[in-house]
Amino acid sequence: MTTRYDWTVDEAVAIHDAPLFELIDRARAVHTARHPKGEVQLCTLLSVKTGGCPEDCAYCPQSAHYDTEVGREGMLDVASVLGAADRAREAGSTRFCMGAAWRQVKDGPEFDKVLEMVRGVKARGLEACCTLGMITEDQARRLKEAGLDAYNHNLDTSRDNYRSIIKTRTFDDRLVTLRNVRSAGITVCSGGIIGMGESVRDRCAMLVELARMSPHPESVPVNALVRVEGTPLEALPPIDPLELVRMIATARILMPSAKVRLSAGRTDLPREAQLLCLYAGANSIFYGDRLLTTPNPDVSEDQSLLEVAGLAPLAPSATEA
Ligand code: SAM
Ligand code: DTB
Ligand code: SF4
């Protein structure tokens, strides 16, 4: 099986729209060829700086443009972040992702604190990931020096659909940050959201944008929109769970070696649909009862999810960078 970097949107749509069992069979074959069968990486998220974000992302409860239940909070201190990292590790997570509601990183004391958090997370033997908005090449280099493994920066939707979701930055701004991350030697985590009113073609175009990068992103989160009161997208209908299965299977086929993460939206997803996503190519979930500002399934529910499927959390030793 070769890894391709020249996928077209037409090809991706044909894969996505194939009869469901054909799609799942194909994705499963790619998955088992490239990844240990019964392994799922557990990642824990923590919002280290919540709310008051100047960007206008239509899905986001943290945007200052919308009146949601999420208020602007100060930055967490390093000790409480590292306390959360300890608890995440004890619960079985091997990756710890710190998020900040920033448009872009500003050099100064807050960024220095993030660097300290990264060093602390690494000292605990966890993979360290950050998602802080746009970063420069120099900031990426400093994060790398602190030991950062991965940077999350989602494309979220297709280039064509971008302006209907976010007006305060462009799709190309996103690509520049991803390039800065890559050139600093940090692994790339980039994916998107379904359920924002986009077409199947938009979904596939977003995946193709990622799948034409060489190397592919090491990590591709697929989120289902969490519809939050006060955001412009609050009243959209929920997705059909099988749409998520198709999206994950398509991501798996286009980017065979990536970790495909079944991300936000699991609280509304029946257990059987989650299992189908894990069968069709997802090999990671967010673990812990919060995402950044919204709920995630309880840890006990997730333990039983993995148990019924005979899946095991990826062991820490296998992930140390
Ligand atoms: N501010 C940084 C940025 O936008 O890159 C980092 C944090 S931001 C909350 C990280 C990602 O969370 C977004 O790119 C988006 O894909 C996802 N996200 C935010 N709100 C969401 C929602 N309501 N439903 C699903 N995913 C969401
Ligand atoms: C990603 O793609 N999904 C995560 C993580 N990367 C940072 C965030 C989901 C956020 C969902 C809304 C919230 O909890 O605020
Ligand atoms: Fe800000 Fe990120 Fe939310 Fe957009 S997704 S409003 S950049 S926190």
Tab-separated table of C-alpha atoms and ligand atoms in Angstrom:
chain	number	residue	atom	x	y	z
A	1	MET	CA	0.000	0.000	0.000
A	2	THR	CA	1.526	3.306	-1.044
A	3	THR	CA	0.904	6.647	0.570
A	4	ARG	CA	-0.359	9.205	-1.921
A	5	TYR	CA	-0.054	12.968	-1.828
A	6	ASP	CA	-1.908	13.714	-5.060
A	7	TRP	CA	-5.526	12.986	-4.130
A	8	THR	CA	-8.205	14.972	-5.942
A	9	VAL	CA	-11.497	16.180	-4.521
A	10	ASP	CA	-13.401	14.068	-7.088
A	11	GLU	CA	-11.577	10.949	-5.922
A	12	ALA	CA	-12.256	11.749	-2.285
A	13	VAL	CA	-15.964	12.310	-2.960
A	14	ALA	CA	-16.145	8.980	-4.815
A	15	ILE	CA	-14.528	7.232	-1.828
A	16	HIS	CA	-16.785	9.041	0.650
A	17	ASP	CA	-19.973	8.279	-1.280
A	18	ALA	CA	-19.260	4.601	-1.995
A	19	PRO	CA	-21.769	2.074	-0.627
A	20	LEU	CA	-21.292	2.178	3.148
A	21	PHE	CA	-19.933	-1.341	3.608
A	22	GLU	CA	-17.495	-0.939	0.698
A	23	LEU	CA	-16.211	2.269	2.258
A	24	ILE	CA	-15.845	0.688	5.683
A	25	ASP	CA	-14.129	-2.445	4.290
A	26	ARG	CA	-11.625	-0.327	2.418
A	27	ALA	CA	-10.906	1.927	5.394
A	28	ARG	CA	-10.583	-1.042	7.734
A	29	ALA	CA	-8.067	-2.695	5.413
A	30	VAL	CA	-5.941	0.462	5.379
A	31	HIS	CA	-6.273	0.781	9.143
A	32	THR	CA	-5.167	-2.766	9.968
A	33	ALA	CA	-2.289	-2.597	7.480
A	34	ARG	CA	-0.832	0.495	9.131
A	35	HIS	CA	-1.874	0.428	12.778
A	36	PRO	CA	-1.938	-2.076	15.639
A	37	LYS	CA	-5.517	-3.368	15.563
A	38	GLY	CA	-6.723	-2.986	19.123
A	39	GLU	CA	-5.051	0.259	20.127
A	40	VAL	CA	-6.625	3.626	20.841
A	41	GLN	CA	-4.737	6.686	21.990
A	42	LEU	CA	-6.367	8.553	24.848
A	43	CYS	CA	-5.757	12.313	24.830
A	44	THR	CA	-6.803	14.790	27.466
A	45	LEU	CA	-7.614	18.412	26.711
A	46	LEU	CA	-7.296	21.399	28.984
A	47	SER	CA	-8.239	24.978	28.297
A	48	VAL	CA	-5.392	26.990	29.820
A	49	LYS	CA	-6.839	30.325	28.714
A	50	THR	CA	-10.586	30.367	28.224
A	51	GLY	CA	-12.935	32.777	26.430
A	52	GLY	CA	-12.803	36.330	25.149
A	53	CYS	CA	-11.252	35.336	21.825
A	54	PRO	CA	-11.143	38.095	19.178
A	55	GLU	CA	-11.835	35.636	16.319
A	56	ASP	CA	-15.404	35.141	15.088
A	57	CYS	CA	-15.448	31.371	14.410
A	58	ALA	CA	-19.188	30.697	14.111
A	59	TYR	CA	-19.025	27.392	15.981
A	60	CYS	CA	-17.030	28.575	18.955
A	61	PRO	CA	-18.375	29.297	22.440
A	62	GLN	CA	-15.112	31.118	23.274
A	63	SER	CA	-15.474	33.862	20.683
A	64	ALA	CA	-15.994	37.331	22.182
A	65	HIS	CA	-18.342	38.070	19.264
A	66	TYR	CA	-21.108	35.879	20.707
A	67	ASP	CA	-22.987	35.875	23.954
A	68	THR	CA	-22.483	32.364	25.327
A	69	GLU	CA	-22.153	30.880	28.789
A	70	VAL	CA	-18.376	30.905	28.439
A	71	GLY	CA	-16.856	34.047	29.907
A	72	ARG	CA	-13.375	35.480	29.604
A	73	GLU	CA	-11.040	33.968	32.162
A	74	GLY	CA	-7.421	34.587	33.049
A	75	MET	CA	-4.663	32.152	32.264
A	76	LEU	CA	-4.304	29.102	34.515
A	77	ASP	CA	-1.141	28.908	36.556
A	78	VAL	CA	1.535	26.392	35.668
A	79	ALA	CA	1.085	24.289	38.813
A	80	SER	CA	-2.634	23.678	38.242
A	81	VAL	CA	-2.033	22.755	34.597
A	82	LEU	CA	0.627	20.259	35.631
A	83	GLY	CA	-1.708	18.903	38.322
A	84	ALA	CA	-4.251	18.238	35.568
A	85	ALA	CA	-1.529	16.583	33.477
A	86	ASP	CA	-0.713	14.280	36.418
A	87	ARG	CA	-4.373	13.298	36.742
A	88	ALA	CA	-4.657	12.718	32.993
A	89	ARG	CA	-1.655	10.431	33.038
A	90	GLU	CA	-2.932	8.508	36.051
A	91	ALA	CA	-6.247	8.020	34.249
A	92	GLY	CA	-4.429	6.488	31.259
A	93	SER	CA	-3.981	9.364	28.803
A	94	THR	CA	-0.733	9.517	26.874
A	95	ARG	CA	-1.228	12.884	25.227
A	96	PHE	CA	-2.046	16.181	26.892
A	97	CYS	CA	-3.287	19.072	24.791
A	98	MET	CA	-3.388	22.635	26.077
A	99	GLY	CA	-5.702	25.100	24.359
A	100	ALA	CA	-5.835	28.892	24.498
A	101	ALA	CA	-8.547	31.156	23.120
A	102	TRP	CA	-6.083	33.366	21.294
A	103	ARG	CA	-6.099	34.634	17.730
A	104	GLN	CA	-2.328	34.439	17.751
A	105	VAL	CA	0.470	33.977	20.234
A	106	LYS	CA	2.057	37.143	21.661
A	107	ASP	CA	5.631	36.929	22.900
A	108	GLY	CA	5.853	37.756	26.594
A	109	PRO	CA	5.006	36.346	30.014
A	110	GLU	CA	1.949	34.352	28.896
A	111	PHE	CA	3.856	32.584	26.136
A	112	ASP	CA	6.727	31.964	28.562
A	113	LYS	CA	4.211	30.298	30.882
A	114	VAL	CA	3.029	28.055	28.043
A	115	LEU	CA	6.652	27.033	27.427
A	116	GLU	CA	6.962	26.123	31.091
A	117	MET	CA	3.745	24.081	30.896
A	118	VAL	CA	5.118	22.204	27.881
A	119	ARG	CA	8.357	21.417	29.716
A	120	GLY	CA	6.344	20.151	32.702
A	121	VAL	CA	4.078	17.960	30.575
A	122	LYS	CA	7.128	16.431	28.854
A	123	ALA	CA	8.809	15.817	32.216
A	124	ARG	CA	5.773	13.663	33.082
A	125	GLY	CA	6.338	11.375	30.108
A	126	LEU	CA	3.286	12.569	28.194
A	127	GLU	CA	3.096	13.705	24.593
A	128	ALA	CA	2.632	17.464	24.670
A	129	CYS	CA	0.314	19.258	22.256
A	130	CYS	CA	-0.746	22.902	22.125
A	131	THR	CA	-3.415	24.794	20.248
A	132	LEU	CA	-2.856	28.527	20.661
A	133	GLY	CA	-3.961	30.093	17.373
A	134	MET	CA	-1.519	31.464	14.817
A	135	ILE	CA	2.198	31.201	15.551
A	136	THR	CA	5.317	32.511	13.840
A	137	GLU	CA	8.299	30.426	12.802
A	138	ASP	CA	10.261	31.718	15.785
A	139	GLN	CA	7.475	30.884	18.262
A	140	ALA	CA	7.225	27.390	16.765
A	141	ARG	CA	10.968	26.986	17.223
A	142	ARG	CA	10.712	28.002	20.891
A	143	LEU	CA	7.859	25.538	21.453
A	144	LYS	CA	9.962	22.823	19.857
A	145	GLU	CA	12.895	23.688	22.116
A	146	ALA	CA	10.584	23.351	25.132
A	147	GLY	CA	9.814	19.818	23.939
A	148	LEU	CA	6.440	20.264	22.209
A	149	ASP	CA	5.495	17.184	20.166
A	150	ALA	CA	2.435	18.410	18.291
A	151	TYR	CA	0.583	21.584	17.404
A	152	ASN	CA	-3.147	21.539	16.699
A	153	HIS	CA	-4.422	24.018	14.153
A	154	ASN	CA	-7.538	22.919	12.299
A	155	LEU	CA	-8.530	23.861	8.778
A	156	ASP	CA	-12.083	23.367	10.073
A	157	THR	CA	-13.775	23.455	6.649
A	158	SER	CA	-13.005	23.791	2.949
A	159	ARG	CA	-11.361	26.837	1.429
A	160	ASP	CA	-14.616	27.636	-0.418
A	161	ASN	CA	-16.730	27.437	2.722
A	162	TYR	CA	-14.236	29.185	5.000
A	163	ARG	CA	-15.683	32.691	4.875
A	164	SER	CA	-19.153	31.514	5.780
A	165	ILE	CA	-17.717	30.255	9.107
A	166	ILE	CA	-14.836	32.633	9.944
A	167	LYS	CA	-14.333	36.193	8.721
A	168	THR	CA	-11.537	37.401	10.981
A	169	ARG	CA	-8.824	35.299	9.310
A	170	THR	CA	-8.288	33.464	6.051
A	171	PHE	CA	-7.733	29.869	5.064
A	172	ASP	CA	-4.252	30.899	3.904
A	173	ASP	CA	-3.462	32.271	7.396
A	174	ARG	CA	-4.151	28.769	8.669
A	175	LEU	CA	-1.798	27.214	6.121
A	176	VAL	CA	1.021	29.609	7.064
A	177	THR	CA	0.892	28.495	10.713
A	178	LEU	CA	0.838	24.846	9.683
A	179	ARG	CA	3.947	25.486	7.589
A	180	ASN	CA	5.681	27.199	10.539
A	181	VAL	CA	4.847	24.230	12.758
A	182	ARG	CA	6.181	21.744	10.244
A	183	SER	CA	9.382	23.628	9.569
A	184	ALA	CA	10.168	23.761	13.302
A	185	GLY	CA	10.016	19.957	13.398
A	186	ILE	CA	6.797	19.786	15.429
A	187	THR	CA	4.231	17.229	14.278
A	188	VAL	CA	1.062	18.592	12.721
A	189	CYS	CA	-2.424	18.003	14.114
A	190	SER	CA	-5.053	19.396	11.764
A	191	GLY	CA	-8.596	18.448	10.929
A	192	GLY	CA	-12.025	19.986	10.994
A	193	ILE	CA	-15.668	20.006	11.944
A	194	ILE	CA	-18.692	18.503	10.242
A	195	GLY	CA	-22.269	19.587	10.778
A	196	MET	CA	-21.830	23.321	10.098
A	197	GLY	CA	-24.053	23.300	6.999
A	198	GLU	CA	-21.220	22.376	4.616
A	199	SER	CA	-21.599	19.989	1.664
A	200	VAL	CA	-19.996	16.575	1.301
A	201	ARG	CA	-17.754	18.174	-1.309
A	202	ASP	CA	-16.594	20.752	1.253
A	203	ARG	CA	-15.798	17.981	3.726
A	204	CYS	CA	-13.820	16.068	1.122
A	205	ALA	CA	-12.046	19.207	-0.108
A	206	MET	CA	-10.882	19.858	3.437
A	207	LEU	CA	-9.518	16.331	3.764
A	208	VAL	CA	-7.808	16.587	0.372
A	209	GLU	CA	-6.145	19.843	1.414
A	210	LEU	CA	-4.558	17.911	4.302
A	211	ALA	CA	-3.878	14.785	2.235
A	212	ARG	CA	-1.938	16.783	-0.370
A	213	MET	CA	0.529	17.947	2.271
A	214	SER	CA	3.788	16.037	2.283
A	215	PRO	CA	4.236	14.619	4.832
A	216	HIS	CA	0.599	14.209	5.836
A	217	PRO	CA	-0.435	15.609	9.222
A	218	GLU	CA	0.430	12.988	11.842
A	219	SER	CA	-2.910	13.661	13.522
A	220	VAL	CA	-6.321	14.450	12.028
A	221	PRO	CA	-9.117	15.325	14.457
A	222	VAL	CA	-12.621	14.926	13.075
A	223	ASN	CA	-15.111	16.891	15.155
A	224	ALA	CA	-18.887	16.915	14.957
A	225	LEU	CA	-20.205	20.377	15.718
A	226	VAL	CA	-21.106	20.862	19.370
A	227	ARG	CA	-24.041	23.237	18.998
A	228	VAL	CA	-23.593	25.856	21.683
A	229	GLU	CA	-26.302	28.329	22.661
A	230	GLY	CA	-25.430	31.885	21.685
A	231	THR	CA	-23.269	30.925	18.681
A	232	PRO	CA	-24.566	31.535	15.144
A	233	LEU	CA	-24.691	27.768	14.543
A	234	GLU	CA	-26.715	26.930	17.667
A	235	ALA	CA	-29.865	25.913	15.792
A	236	LEU	CA	-28.380	23.685	13.094
A	237	PRO	CA	-29.709	20.128	12.960
A	238	PRO	CA	-27.474	17.395	14.364
A	239	ILE	CA	-25.534	15.252	11.919
A	240	ASP	CA	-26.511	11.686	11.159
A	241	PRO	CA	-23.888	9.581	13.002
A	242	LEU	CA	-23.120	7.727	9.777
A	243	GLU	CA	-21.839	10.993	8.308
A	244	LEU	CA	-19.111	10.903	10.921
A	245	VAL	CA	-18.350	7.275	10.072
A	246	ARG	CA	-17.991	8.197	6.388
A	247	MET	CA	-15.762	11.170	7.182
A	248	ILE	CA	-13.483	9.134	9.420
A	249	ALA	CA	-13.258	6.280	6.920
A	250	THR	CA	-12.378	8.718	4.142
A	251	ALA	CA	-9.696	10.387	6.283
A	252	ARG	CA	-8.261	6.943	7.060
A	253	ILE	CA	-8.058	6.009	3.367
A	254	LEU	CA	-6.524	9.322	2.249
A	255	MET	CA	-4.010	9.508	5.121
A	256	PRO	CA	-3.185	5.892	6.025
A	257	SER	CA	-0.584	6.509	8.727
A	258	ALA	CA	-2.206	9.441	10.504
A	259	LYS	CA	-3.852	9.138	13.871
A	260	VAL	CA	-7.484	9.853	13.062
A	261	ARG	CA	-9.150	11.256	16.154
A	262	LEU	CA	-12.836	10.853	16.871
A	263	SER	CA	-13.037	14.241	18.556
A	264	ALA	CA	-15.823	16.601	19.677
A	265	GLY	CA	-19.448	15.539	19.504
A	266	ARG	CA	-19.286	12.127	21.147
A	267	THR	CA	-21.802	12.947	23.891
A	268	ASP	CA	-24.523	12.918	21.222
A	269	LEU	CA	-23.168	9.884	19.431
A	270	PRO	CA	-24.676	6.479	20.239
A	271	ARG	CA	-22.185	3.922	21.494
A	272	GLU	CA	-22.652	1.767	18.398
A	273	ALA	CA	-21.812	4.689	16.110
A	274	GLN	CA	-18.662	5.393	18.123
A	275	LEU	CA	-17.656	1.763	17.776
A	276	LEU	CA	-18.217	1.928	14.032
A	277	CYS	CA	-15.965	5.011	13.866
A	278	LEU	CA	-13.270	3.115	15.783
A	279	TYR	CA	-13.689	0.152	13.434
A	280	ALA	CA	-13.545	2.330	10.305
A	281	GLY	CA	-10.283	4.046	11.126
A	282	ALA	CA	-10.422	6.223	14.221
A	283	ASN	CA	-7.633	5.348	16.634
A	284	SER	CA	-7.865	8.078	19.212
A	285	ILE	CA	-10.450	9.765	21.408
A	286	PHE	CA	-10.477	12.660	23.841
A	287	TYR	CA	-10.634	11.272	27.335
A	288	GLY	CA	-11.872	13.069	30.430
A	289	ASP	CA	-15.252	14.634	31.130
A	290	ARG	CA	-14.464	17.986	29.470
A	291	LEU	CA	-13.230	18.966	26.054
A	292	LEU	CA	-12.176	22.627	26.285
A	293	THR	CA	-15.412	24.235	27.475
A	294	THR	CA	-18.055	21.611	26.651
A	295	PRO	CA	-18.755	18.150	28.070
A	296	ASN	CA	-17.212	14.901	26.857
A	297	PRO	CA	-18.424	11.415	27.863
A	298	ASP	CA	-17.592	10.283	31.412
A	299	VAL	CA	-14.378	8.374	31.878
A	300	SER	CA	-16.337	5.343	33.117
A	301	GLU	CA	-18.449	5.334	29.929
A	302	ASP	CA	-15.301	5.432	27.815
A	303	GLN	CA	-13.695	2.644	29.767
A	304	SER	CA	-16.708	0.477	29.053
A	305	LEU	CA	-16.694	1.582	25.390
A	306	LEU	CA	-13.140	0.308	24.995
A	307	GLU	CA	-13.892	-2.810	26.982
A	308	VAL	CA	-16.878	-3.927	24.892
A	309	ALA	CA	-14.776	-3.529	21.765
A	310	GLY	CA	-11.733	-5.265	23.238
A	311	LEU	CA	-9.632	-2.171	22.622
A	312	ALA	CA	-6.719	-1.103	24.818
A	313	PRO	CA	-5.325	2.359	25.448
A	314	LEU	CA	-2.028	2.984	23.704
A	315	ALA	CA	0.690	2.314	26.277
A	316	PRO	CA	2.737	5.315	27.452
A	317	SER	CA	6.105	3.830	26.524
A	318	ALA	CA	5.093	3.529	22.880
A	319	THR	CA	4.367	7.225	22.635
A	320	GLU	CA	7.322	8.887	24.292
A	321	ALA	CA	8.865	11.170	21.743
B	1	SAM	N1	-7.867	29.302	19.304
B	1	SAM	C1	-7.164	28.232	18.740
B	1	SAM	C2	-7.579	27.922	17.326
B	1	SAM	O1	-8.675	28.252	16.907
B	1	SAM	O2	-6.795	27.302	16.631
B	1	SAM	C3	-7.230	26.962	19.555
B	1	SAM	C4	-8.488	26.523	20.246
B	1	SAM	S1	-9.872	26.135	19.211
B	1	SAM	C5	-11.151	25.979	20.395
B	1	SAM	C6	-9.506	24.500	18.595
B	1	SAM	C7	-10.503	23.826	17.697
B	1	SAM	O3	-11.637	23.405	18.436
B	1	SAM	C8	-11.104	24.634	16.572
B	1	SAM	O4	-10.264	24.741	15.472
B	1	SAM	C9	-12.340	23.817	16.231
B	1	SAM	O5	-12.049	22.869	15.231
B	1	SAM	C10	-12.661	23.099	17.534
B	1	SAM	N2	-13.951	23.556	18.065
B	1	SAM	C11	-14.204	24.728	18.698
B	1	SAM	N3	-15.505	24.827	19.017
B	1	SAM	C12	-16.115	23.700	18.563
B	1	SAM	C13	-17.457	23.234	18.563
B	1	SAM	N4	-18.444	23.952	19.084
B	1	SAM	N5	-17.716	22.025	18.024
B	1	SAM	C14	-16.712	21.291	17.478
B	1	SAM	N6	-15.430	21.693	17.436
B	1	SAM	C15	-15.125	22.885	17.954
B	2	DTB	C1	-9.937	19.495	18.033
B	2	DTB	O1	-9.983	19.294	16.807
B	2	DTB	N1	-10.958	19.357	18.853
B	2	DTB	C2	-10.581	19.736	20.198
B	2	DTB	C3	-9.070	19.956	20.073
B	2	DTB	N2	-8.848	19.845	18.672
B	2	DTB	C4	-8.443	21.169	20.624
B	2	DTB	C5	-11.378	20.874	20.716
B	2	DTB	C6	-12.870	20.634	20.676
B	2	DTB	C7	-13.550	21.785	21.312
B	2	DTB	C8	-15.028	21.606	21.415
B	2	DTB	C9	-15.696	22.777	22.014
B	2	DTB	C10	-15.267	23.124	23.409
B	2	DTB	O2	-15.215	22.229	24.289
B	2	DTB	O3	-15.004	24.304	23.672
B	3	SF4	FE1	-10.897	31.723	19.090
B	3	SF4	FE2	-10.068	29.279	18.452
B	3	SF4	FE3	-12.604	29.722	19.249
B	3	SF4	FE4	-11.846	30.592	16.866
B	3	SF4	S1	-11.922	28.444	17.526
B	3	SF4	S2	-13.020	31.772	18.382
B	3	SF4	S3	-9.715	31.151	17.261
B	3	SF4	S4	-10.778	29.978	20.463
